[in-house]
């Protein structure tokens, strides 16, 4: 029957042919997510709402899951995904960033990164924690975060010569550093759009 064919097709697309005799409760995290997707898409919905669909899933399973979502989107399904993973949000065609239930930014990921209301600076230094403390006292610096041995700082968009501002602050503290303006990540966009972590 048509229904049987759809079930077989969904099992195949979601790599569930091997465990098809297993009980759902015994499946691993990624398999459970693929099973859930196979079940909710069996009737070919026009709209699919997914709430953090890949939490607790390994990176390969997450990639496979998103490949299936893109295939659904290409076939005409509108998919709305909620996620707090910025690398996952980057996969979407359009984003809406919410802050306390209110949309504070929306658009395509690249456009949001380009139009961020901040200048993003990357700093390489051998003493990143001390450098971070120094930068947090600079008035034009809105946010500083550490990424391994690098720092990511966001400055007011109106900052004149932001690389010099950062360099002078670190130099005055006796720190050697390499400083560059860098493109904003979606995490930067989120932080800027939600007020740089400040209480409002």
PDB file of C-alpha atoms in Angstrom:
ATOM      1  CA  UNK A   1       0.000   0.000   0.000  1.00  0.00           C
ATOM      2  CA  UNK A   2       0.974   3.669  -0.276  1.00  0.00           C
ATOM      3  CA  UNK A   3       1.216   3.966   3.519  1.00  0.00           C
ATOM      4  CA  UNK A   4       3.550   0.954   3.737  1.00  0.00           C
ATOM      5  CA  UNK A   5       5.731   2.430   0.995  1.00  0.00           C
ATOM      6  CA  UNK A   6       5.921   5.759   2.870  1.00  0.00           C
ATOM      7  CA  UNK A   7       6.926   3.978   6.082  1.00  0.00           C
ATOM      8  CA  UNK A   8       9.673   2.079   4.236  1.00  0.00           C
ATOM      9  CA  UNK A   9      10.852   5.279   2.534  1.00  0.00           C
ATOM     10  CA  UNK A  10      10.986   7.177   5.852  1.00  0.00           C
ATOM     11  CA  UNK A  11      12.886   4.337   7.524  1.00  0.00           C
ATOM     12  CA  UNK A  12      15.407   4.421   4.683  1.00  0.00           C
ATOM     13  CA  UNK A  13      15.785   8.240   4.639  1.00  0.00           C
ATOM     14  CA  UNK A  14      16.298   8.313   8.388  1.00  0.00           C
ATOM     15  CA  UNK A  15      18.730   5.359   8.512  1.00  0.00           C
ATOM     16  CA  UNK A  16      16.355   3.307  10.650  1.00  0.00           C
ATOM     17  CA  UNK A  17      16.211   0.074   8.650  1.00  0.00           C
ATOM     18  CA  UNK A  18      18.596  -1.836  10.932  1.00  0.00           C
ATOM     19  CA  UNK A  19      16.901  -1.012  14.256  1.00  0.00           C
ATOM     20  CA  UNK A  20      13.329  -1.222  12.875  1.00  0.00           C
ATOM     21  CA  UNK A  21      12.516  -4.226  15.083  1.00  0.00           C
ATOM     22  CA  UNK A  22      13.779  -2.479  18.245  1.00  0.00           C
ATOM     23  CA  UNK A  23      11.486  -0.823  20.764  1.00  0.00           C
ATOM     24  CA  UNK A  24      11.692   2.972  20.576  1.00  0.00           C
ATOM     25  CA  UNK A  25      12.767   3.215  24.230  1.00  0.00           C
ATOM     26  CA  UNK A  26      15.921   1.187  23.548  1.00  0.00           C
ATOM     27  CA  UNK A  27      17.163   3.419  20.706  1.00  0.00           C
ATOM     28  CA  UNK A  28      20.137   5.772  21.121  1.00  0.00           C
ATOM     29  CA  UNK A  29      19.612   9.566  21.203  1.00  0.00           C
ATOM     30  CA  UNK A  30      20.238  10.191  17.506  1.00  0.00           C
ATOM     31  CA  UNK A  31      18.098   7.227  16.491  1.00  0.00           C
ATOM     32  CA  UNK A  32      15.226   8.456  18.676  1.00  0.00           C
ATOM     33  CA  UNK A  33      15.377  11.870  17.052  1.00  0.00           C
ATOM     34  CA  UNK A  34      15.395  10.332  13.567  1.00  0.00           C
ATOM     35  CA  UNK A  35      12.455   8.098  14.524  1.00  0.00           C
ATOM     36  CA  UNK A  36      10.507  11.135  15.782  1.00  0.00           C
ATOM     37  CA  UNK A  37      11.213  12.974  12.520  1.00  0.00           C
ATOM     38  CA  UNK A  38      10.193   9.931  10.460  1.00  0.00           C
ATOM     39  CA  UNK A  39       6.922   9.676  12.397  1.00  0.00           C
ATOM     40  CA  UNK A  40       5.906  13.345  12.182  1.00  0.00           C
ATOM     41  CA  UNK A  41       6.717  13.582   8.466  1.00  0.00           C
ATOM     42  CA  UNK A  42       4.882  10.411   7.458  1.00  0.00           C
ATOM     43  CA  UNK A  43       1.794  12.412   6.428  1.00  0.00           C
ATOM     44  CA  UNK A  44       3.928  15.019   4.574  1.00  0.00           C
ATOM     45  CA  UNK A  45       2.974  18.060   6.650  1.00  0.00           C
ATOM     46  CA  UNK A  46       2.945  21.561   5.185  1.00  0.00           C
ATOM     47  CA  UNK A  47       4.242  22.982   8.475  1.00  0.00           C
ATOM     48  CA  UNK A  48       6.623  21.340  10.940  1.00  0.00           C
ATOM     49  CA  UNK A  49       7.388  22.848  14.376  1.00  0.00           C
ATOM     50  CA  UNK A  50      10.534  21.531  16.081  1.00  0.00           C
ATOM     51  CA  UNK A  51      11.625  22.508  19.589  1.00  0.00           C
ATOM     52  CA  UNK A  52      15.389  21.995  20.033  1.00  0.00           C
ATOM     53  CA  UNK A  53      15.268  18.831  17.927  1.00  0.00           C
ATOM     54  CA  UNK A  54      18.950  17.906  18.156  1.00  0.00           C
ATOM     55  CA  UNK A  55      19.733  18.454  21.819  1.00  0.00           C
ATOM     56  CA  UNK A  56      21.818  15.572  23.235  1.00  0.00           C
ATOM     57  CA  UNK A  57      22.663  14.324  19.736  1.00  0.00           C
ATOM     58  CA  UNK A  58      26.186  13.675  18.446  1.00  0.00           C
ATOM     59  CA  UNK A  59      27.566  15.902  15.628  1.00  0.00           C
ATOM     60  CA  UNK A  60      27.148  13.305  12.846  1.00  0.00           C
ATOM     61  CA  UNK A  61      23.549  12.558  13.839  1.00  0.00           C
ATOM     62  CA  UNK A  62      22.890  16.306  13.924  1.00  0.00           C
ATOM     63  CA  UNK A  63      24.226  16.667  10.374  1.00  0.00           C
ATOM     64  CA  UNK A  64      22.105  13.766   9.155  1.00  0.00           C
ATOM     65  CA  UNK A  65      19.051  15.244  10.867  1.00  0.00           C
ATOM     66  CA  UNK A  66      19.570  18.619   9.186  1.00  0.00           C
ATOM     67  CA  UNK A  67      20.077  16.946   5.795  1.00  0.00           C
ATOM     68  CA  UNK A  68      16.632  15.409   6.252  1.00  0.00           C
ATOM     69  CA  UNK A  69      15.187  18.807   7.215  1.00  0.00           C
ATOM     70  CA  UNK A  70      16.627  20.426   4.080  1.00  0.00           C
ATOM     71  CA  UNK A  71      15.124  17.657   1.962  1.00  0.00           C
ATOM     72  CA  UNK A  72      11.749  18.327   3.578  1.00  0.00           C
ATOM     73  CA  UNK A  73      12.113  22.062   2.988  1.00  0.00           C
ATOM     74  CA  UNK A  74      13.001  21.447  -0.661  1.00  0.00           C
ATOM     75  CA  UNK A  75       9.827  19.387  -1.040  1.00  0.00           C
ATOM     76  CA  UNK A  76       7.703  22.298   0.224  1.00  0.00           C
ATOM     77  CA  UNK A  77       7.445  21.826   3.997  1.00  0.00           C
ATOM     78  CA  UNK A  78       7.811  25.005   6.044  1.00  0.00           C
ATOM     79  CA  UNK A  79       9.940  24.242   9.100  1.00  0.00           C
ATOM     80  CA  UNK A  80      10.111  26.362  12.242  1.00  0.00           C
ATOM     81  CA  UNK A  81      12.938  25.358  14.591  1.00  0.00           C
ATOM     82  CA  UNK A  82      13.652  26.719  18.052  1.00  0.00           C
ATOM     83  CA  UNK A  83      17.265  26.334  19.143  1.00  0.00           C
ATOM     84  CA  UNK A  84      19.804  27.886  21.469  1.00  0.00           C
ATOM     85  CA  UNK A  85      22.681  26.418  19.427  1.00  0.00           C
ATOM     86  CA  UNK A  86      24.064  29.199  17.243  1.00  0.00           C
ATOM     87  CA  UNK A  87      25.850  26.779  14.894  1.00  0.00           C
ATOM     88  CA  UNK A  88      22.448  25.192  14.323  1.00  0.00           C
ATOM     89  CA  UNK A  89      20.743  28.540  13.797  1.00  0.00           C
ATOM     90  CA  UNK A  90      23.334  29.282  11.125  1.00  0.00           C
ATOM     91  CA  UNK A  91      21.855  26.449   9.028  1.00  0.00           C
ATOM     92  CA  UNK A  92      18.468  28.182   8.808  1.00  0.00           C
ATOM     93  CA  UNK A  93      17.293  30.298   5.881  1.00  0.00           C
ATOM     94  CA  UNK A  94      15.926  33.011   8.193  1.00  0.00           C
ATOM     95  CA  UNK A  95      16.245  33.691  11.916  1.00  0.00           C
ATOM     96  CA  UNK A  96      14.300  35.516  14.570  1.00  0.00           C
ATOM     97  CA  UNK A  97      16.145  36.209  17.817  1.00  0.00           C
ATOM     98  CA  UNK A  98      13.859  36.439  20.838  1.00  0.00           C
ATOM     99  CA  UNK A  99      14.560  38.227  24.097  1.00  0.00           C
ATOM    100  CA  UNK A 100      11.979  37.764  26.867  1.00  0.00           C
ATOM    101  CA  UNK A 101       9.431  36.663  24.230  1.00  0.00           C
ATOM    102  CA  UNK A 102      10.021  39.688  21.988  1.00  0.00           C
ATOM    103  CA  UNK A 103      11.645  39.586  18.510  1.00  0.00           C
ATOM    104  CA  UNK A 104      14.782  41.751  18.727  1.00  0.00           C
ATOM    105  CA  UNK A 105      16.400  40.805  15.391  1.00  0.00           C
ATOM    106  CA  UNK A 106      15.370  38.899  12.304  1.00  0.00           C
ATOM    107  CA  UNK A 107      16.714  38.105   8.869  1.00  0.00           C
ATOM    108  CA  UNK A 108      19.082  35.811   7.021  1.00  0.00           C
ATOM    109  CA  UNK A 109      22.105  34.714   9.087  1.00  0.00           C
ATOM    110  CA  UNK A 110      24.678  36.505   6.884  1.00  0.00           C
ATOM    111  CA  UNK A 111      22.652  39.724   6.849  1.00  0.00           C
ATOM    112  CA  UNK A 112      22.306  39.677  10.641  1.00  0.00           C
ATOM    113  CA  UNK A 113      26.054  39.135  11.061  1.00  0.00           C
ATOM    114  CA  UNK A 114      26.808  41.974   8.649  1.00  0.00           C
ATOM    115  CA  UNK A 115      24.374  44.432  10.240  1.00  0.00           C
ATOM    116  CA  UNK A 116      25.341  43.814  13.890  1.00  0.00           C
ATOM    117  CA  UNK A 117      25.270  46.923  16.052  1.00  0.00           C
ATOM    118  CA  UNK A 118      28.890  46.498  17.169  1.00  0.00           C
ATOM    119  CA  UNK A 119      32.478  46.227  15.961  1.00  0.00           C
ATOM    120  CA  UNK A 120      33.914  42.777  16.597  1.00  0.00           C
ATOM    121  CA  UNK A 121      37.603  42.457  17.456  1.00  0.00           C
ATOM    122  CA  UNK A 122      39.672  39.297  17.830  1.00  0.00           C
ATOM    123  CA  UNK A 123      42.657  39.401  20.178  1.00  0.00           C
ATOM    124  CA  UNK A 124      45.457  36.859  20.422  1.00  0.00           C
ATOM    125  CA  UNK A 125      47.594  37.119  23.544  1.00  0.00           C
ATOM    126  CA  UNK A 126      49.498  34.764  25.815  1.00  0.00           C
ATOM    127  CA  UNK A 127      47.563  36.057  28.858  1.00  0.00           C
ATOM    128  CA  UNK A 128      43.931  36.067  27.711  1.00  0.00           C
ATOM    129  CA  UNK A 129      42.362  36.119  31.180  1.00  0.00           C
ATOM    130  CA  UNK A 130      44.361  39.188  32.227  1.00  0.00           C
ATOM    131  CA  UNK A 131      43.636  40.829  28.864  1.00  0.00           C
ATOM    132  CA  UNK A 132      39.936  40.213  29.369  1.00  0.00           C
ATOM    133  CA  UNK A 133      40.010  41.897  32.762  1.00  0.00           C
ATOM    134  CA  UNK A 134      41.780  44.903  31.243  1.00  0.00           C
ATOM    135  CA  UNK A 135      39.271  45.229  28.403  1.00  0.00           C
ATOM    136  CA  UNK A 136      36.219  44.973  30.632  1.00  0.00           C
ATOM    137  CA  UNK A 137      37.108  48.374  32.108  1.00  0.00           C
ATOM    138  CA  UNK A 138      37.318  50.116  28.691  1.00  0.00           C
ATOM    139  CA  UNK A 139      34.140  52.242  28.234  1.00  0.00           C
ATOM    140  CA  UNK A 140      33.585  51.398  24.540  1.00  0.00           C
ATOM    141  CA  UNK A 141      33.933  47.637  25.107  1.00  0.00           C
ATOM    142  CA  UNK A 142      30.465  46.114  25.468  1.00  0.00           C
ATOM    143  CA  UNK A 143      31.361  42.421  25.743  1.00  0.00           C
ATOM    144  CA  UNK A 144      34.452  40.193  25.951  1.00  0.00           C
ATOM    145  CA  UNK A 145      34.508  36.422  25.750  1.00  0.00           C
ATOM    146  CA  UNK A 146      37.339  33.912  25.658  1.00  0.00           C
ATOM    147  CA  UNK A 147      37.567  31.357  22.838  1.00  0.00           C
ATOM    148  CA  UNK A 148      40.446  29.069  23.745  1.00  0.00           C
ATOM    149  CA  UNK A 149      43.552  31.273  23.617  1.00  0.00           C
ATOM    150  CA  UNK A 150      41.758  34.086  21.780  1.00  0.00           C
ATOM    151  CA  UNK A 151      39.448  36.840  22.948  1.00  0.00           C
ATOM    152  CA  UNK A 152      36.402  38.087  21.104  1.00  0.00           C
ATOM    153  CA  UNK A 153      35.466  41.662  22.023  1.00  0.00           C
ATOM    154  CA  UNK A 154      32.520  43.740  20.877  1.00  0.00           C
ATOM    155  CA  UNK A 155      32.853  47.506  20.896  1.00  0.00           C
ATOM    156  CA  UNK A 156      30.374  50.313  20.333  1.00  0.00           C
ATOM    157  CA  UNK A 157      29.852  50.776  16.607  1.00  0.00           C
ATOM    158  CA  UNK A 158      30.842  54.428  16.921  1.00  0.00           C
ATOM    159  CA  UNK A 159      34.305  53.589  18.318  1.00  0.00           C
ATOM    160  CA  UNK A 160      36.977  55.495  16.416  1.00  0.00           C
ATOM    161  CA  UNK A 161      39.981  53.276  15.522  1.00  0.00           C
ATOM    162  CA  UNK A 162      38.796  50.283  17.592  1.00  0.00           C
ATOM    163  CA  UNK A 163      42.004  48.264  17.035  1.00  0.00           C
ATOM    164  CA  UNK A 164      44.042  51.148  18.455  1.00  0.00           C
ATOM    165  CA  UNK A 165      41.674  51.521  21.433  1.00  0.00           C
ATOM    166  CA  UNK A 166      42.099  47.840  22.303  1.00  0.00           C
ATOM    167  CA  UNK A 167      45.841  47.849  21.588  1.00  0.00           C
ATOM    168  CA  UNK A 168      46.508  50.886  23.771  1.00  0.00           C
ATOM    169  CA  UNK A 169      44.540  49.407  26.689  1.00  0.00           C
ATOM    170  CA  UNK A 170      46.426  46.119  26.510  1.00  0.00           C
ATOM    171  CA  UNK A 171      49.784  47.826  25.908  1.00  0.00           C
ATOM    172  CA  UNK A 172      49.281  50.005  28.980  1.00  0.00           C
ATOM    173  CA  UNK A 173      48.861  46.791  30.986  1.00  0.00           C
ATOM    174  CA  UNK A 174      52.125  45.420  29.551  1.00  0.00           C
ATOM    175  CA  UNK A 175      50.404  42.831  27.353  1.00  0.00           C
ATOM    176  CA  UNK A 176      51.643  41.803  23.899  1.00  0.00           C
ATOM    177  CA  UNK A 177      48.815  41.020  21.500  1.00  0.00           C
ATOM    178  CA  UNK A 178      47.685  40.639  17.901  1.00  0.00           C
ATOM    179  CA  UNK A 179      44.420  42.455  17.201  1.00  0.00           C
ATOM    180  CA  UNK A 180      42.146  42.315  14.147  1.00  0.00           C
ATOM    181  CA  UNK A 181      38.629  43.337  13.216  1.00  0.00           C
ATOM    182  CA  UNK A 182      36.756  40.104  12.460  1.00  0.00           C
ATOM    183  CA  UNK A 183      33.315  39.194  11.065  1.00  0.00           C
ATOM    184  CA  UNK A 184      30.573  38.756  13.654  1.00  0.00           C
ATOM    185  CA  UNK A 185      29.365  35.279  14.535  1.00  0.00           C
ATOM    186  CA  UNK A 186      25.710  34.522  15.202  1.00  0.00           C
ATOM    187  CA  UNK A 187      26.601  34.293  18.873  1.00  0.00           C
ATOM    188  CA  UNK A 188      27.862  37.896  18.624  1.00  0.00           C
ATOM    189  CA  UNK A 189      24.591  38.874  16.926  1.00  0.00           C
ATOM    190  CA  UNK A 190      22.585  37.232  19.704  1.00  0.00           C
ATOM    191  CA  UNK A 191      24.599  38.947  22.442  1.00  0.00           C
ATOM    192  CA  UNK A 192      24.320  42.358  20.756  1.00  0.00           C
ATOM    193  CA  UNK A 193      20.611  41.972  19.968  1.00  0.00           C
ATOM    194  CA  UNK A 194      19.782  40.991  23.550  1.00  0.00           C
ATOM    195  CA  UNK A 195      21.603  43.933  25.105  1.00  0.00           C
ATOM    196  CA  UNK A 196      25.136  42.567  25.648  1.00  0.00           C
ATOM    197  CA  UNK A 197      24.016  40.652  28.738  1.00  0.00           C
ATOM    198  CA  UNK A 198      23.042  43.832  30.567  1.00  0.00           C
ATOM    199  CA  UNK A 199      19.965  43.933  32.801  1.00  0.00           C
ATOM    200  CA  UNK A 200      17.210  45.914  31.159  1.00  0.00           C
TER     201      UNK A 200
END
